[in-house]
């Protein structure tokens, strides 16, 4: 999984999310990329939709070089909403993947539990 289809359909909403995480003095980037790197590998997390619904449960693989700075790589342990769209995979949903698959999920929509 990559980025939600929402990224292209609701570009303004994504920019609003990134703006929310920006500090007042920043002119480029956002604070998510400026935070110190903390290993979250193995932590259980909820994957949320843009609307805030929990759509899956997984475990973080940590911050990886091949993953954008604003995202985590997640092993999906439980799928709660099979019709929820995958982050960046146009037309693909959780119904298209299996439990145990790895996905990339936006940090703003990942909640450590």
Tab-separated table of C-alpha atoms in Angstrom:
chain	number	residue	atom	x	y	z
A	1	UNK	CA	0.000	0.000	0.000
A	2	UNK	CA	1.166	3.528	-0.652
A	3	UNK	CA	-0.802	6.783	-0.382
A	4	UNK	CA	-4.584	7.133	-0.034
A	5	UNK	CA	-6.448	7.949	-3.180
A	6	UNK	CA	-7.658	10.859	-1.038
A	7	UNK	CA	-4.296	12.526	-1.608
A	8	UNK	CA	-5.185	13.276	-5.216
A	9	UNK	CA	-8.945	13.654	-4.754
A	10	UNK	CA	-8.755	15.827	-1.659
A	11	UNK	CA	-5.422	17.563	-2.133
A	12	UNK	CA	-6.617	20.590	-0.182
A	13	UNK	CA	-7.535	18.418	2.802
A	14	UNK	CA	-4.049	16.872	2.842
A	15	UNK	CA	-2.463	20.313	2.653
A	16	UNK	CA	-4.625	21.314	5.611
A	17	UNK	CA	-3.299	18.346	7.586
A	18	UNK	CA	0.286	19.279	6.799
A	19	UNK	CA	-0.385	22.938	7.589
A	20	UNK	CA	-1.846	21.880	10.954
A	21	UNK	CA	1.474	20.251	11.824
A	22	UNK	CA	3.605	23.200	10.678
A	23	UNK	CA	5.117	25.520	13.226
A	24	UNK	CA	4.500	29.270	12.751
A	25	UNK	CA	8.105	30.148	11.814
A	26	UNK	CA	8.521	27.508	9.121
A	27	UNK	CA	8.403	28.521	5.495
A	28	UNK	CA	9.097	25.120	3.921
A	29	UNK	CA	8.383	21.547	4.912
A	30	UNK	CA	6.448	20.604	8.015
A	31	UNK	CA	7.230	19.671	11.584
A	32	UNK	CA	6.690	15.960	10.971
A	33	UNK	CA	9.970	15.907	9.047
A	34	UNK	CA	11.709	18.025	11.694
A	35	UNK	CA	10.893	15.858	14.715
A	36	UNK	CA	13.706	13.743	16.164
A	37	UNK	CA	13.798	10.186	14.882
A	38	UNK	CA	12.377	7.803	17.474
A	39	UNK	CA	12.211	4.094	16.797
A	40	UNK	CA	8.599	2.940	16.865
A	41	UNK	CA	9.351	-0.479	15.416
A	42	UNK	CA	7.006	-3.147	16.726
A	43	UNK	CA	4.516	-0.735	18.312
A	44	UNK	CA	0.851	-1.570	17.804
A	45	UNK	CA	-1.126	1.141	16.056
A	46	UNK	CA	-4.502	2.055	14.606
A	47	UNK	CA	-4.712	3.086	10.964
A	48	UNK	CA	-7.337	5.783	10.575
A	49	UNK	CA	-9.184	7.115	7.552
A	50	UNK	CA	-9.226	10.856	6.829
A	51	UNK	CA	-12.583	10.884	8.597
A	52	UNK	CA	-10.978	9.491	11.756
A	53	UNK	CA	-12.453	5.976	11.568
A	54	UNK	CA	-10.126	3.161	12.574
A	55	UNK	CA	-9.908	0.983	9.464
A	56	UNK	CA	-7.127	-1.430	10.483
A	57	UNK	CA	-4.774	-2.426	13.305
A	58	UNK	CA	-1.095	-3.088	12.699
A	59	UNK	CA	2.495	-2.930	13.921
A	60	UNK	CA	4.982	-0.262	12.910
A	61	UNK	CA	8.153	-1.280	11.141
A	62	UNK	CA	9.661	2.093	12.075
A	63	UNK	CA	10.877	4.965	9.920
A	64	UNK	CA	12.373	3.454	6.776
A	65	UNK	CA	14.463	5.106	4.083
A	66	UNK	CA	12.122	3.892	1.301
A	67	UNK	CA	9.063	5.411	3.029
A	68	UNK	CA	8.220	9.137	2.777
A	69	UNK	CA	9.081	11.189	5.877
A	70	UNK	CA	5.393	11.731	6.602
A	71	UNK	CA	4.534	8.007	6.676
A	72	UNK	CA	5.183	4.733	8.479
A	73	UNK	CA	5.576	1.237	7.102
A	74	UNK	CA	2.980	-0.956	8.861
A	75	UNK	CA	2.351	-4.711	9.037
A	76	UNK	CA	-1.443	-5.140	8.929
A	77	UNK	CA	-2.621	-7.442	11.741
A	78	UNK	CA	-6.383	-6.879	11.540
A	79	UNK	CA	-8.613	-5.302	8.903
A	80	UNK	CA	-11.717	-3.598	10.299
A	81	UNK	CA	-13.059	-1.943	7.122
A	82	UNK	CA	-12.385	-3.940	3.974
A	83	UNK	CA	-13.829	-1.176	1.760
A	84	UNK	CA	-11.490	1.524	3.129
A	85	UNK	CA	-9.079	2.795	0.489
A	86	UNK	CA	-5.372	2.166	0.742
A	87	UNK	CA	-3.071	5.147	1.094
A	88	UNK	CA	-1.927	6.082	-2.459
A	89	UNK	CA	-3.199	2.994	-4.253
A	90	UNK	CA	-5.935	4.243	-6.582
A	91	UNK	CA	-8.948	2.005	-6.542
A	92	UNK	CA	-7.371	-0.454	-4.076
A	93	UNK	CA	-8.898	-1.210	-0.693
A	94	UNK	CA	-8.012	-3.281	2.356
A	95	UNK	CA	-10.096	-6.008	0.714
A	96	UNK	CA	-7.335	-6.309	-1.904
A	97	UNK	CA	-4.621	-7.216	0.627
A	98	UNK	CA	-4.127	-9.969	3.185
A	99	UNK	CA	-3.502	-9.757	6.915
A	100	UNK	CA	0.285	-9.777	7.288
A	101	UNK	CA	0.804	-7.493	4.283
A	102	UNK	CA	2.871	-4.349	4.730
A	103	UNK	CA	1.422	-0.959	3.873
A	104	UNK	CA	2.570	2.649	4.016
A	105	UNK	CA	0.318	4.902	6.124
A	106	UNK	CA	0.415	8.663	6.741
A	107	UNK	CA	1.780	9.548	10.210
A	108	UNK	CA	-1.080	11.988	10.840
A	109	UNK	CA	-3.523	9.069	10.533
A	110	UNK	CA	-1.527	6.540	12.574
A	111	UNK	CA	-2.334	6.299	16.279
A	112	UNK	CA	-0.039	4.302	18.607
A	113	UNK	CA	-2.099	2.185	21.044
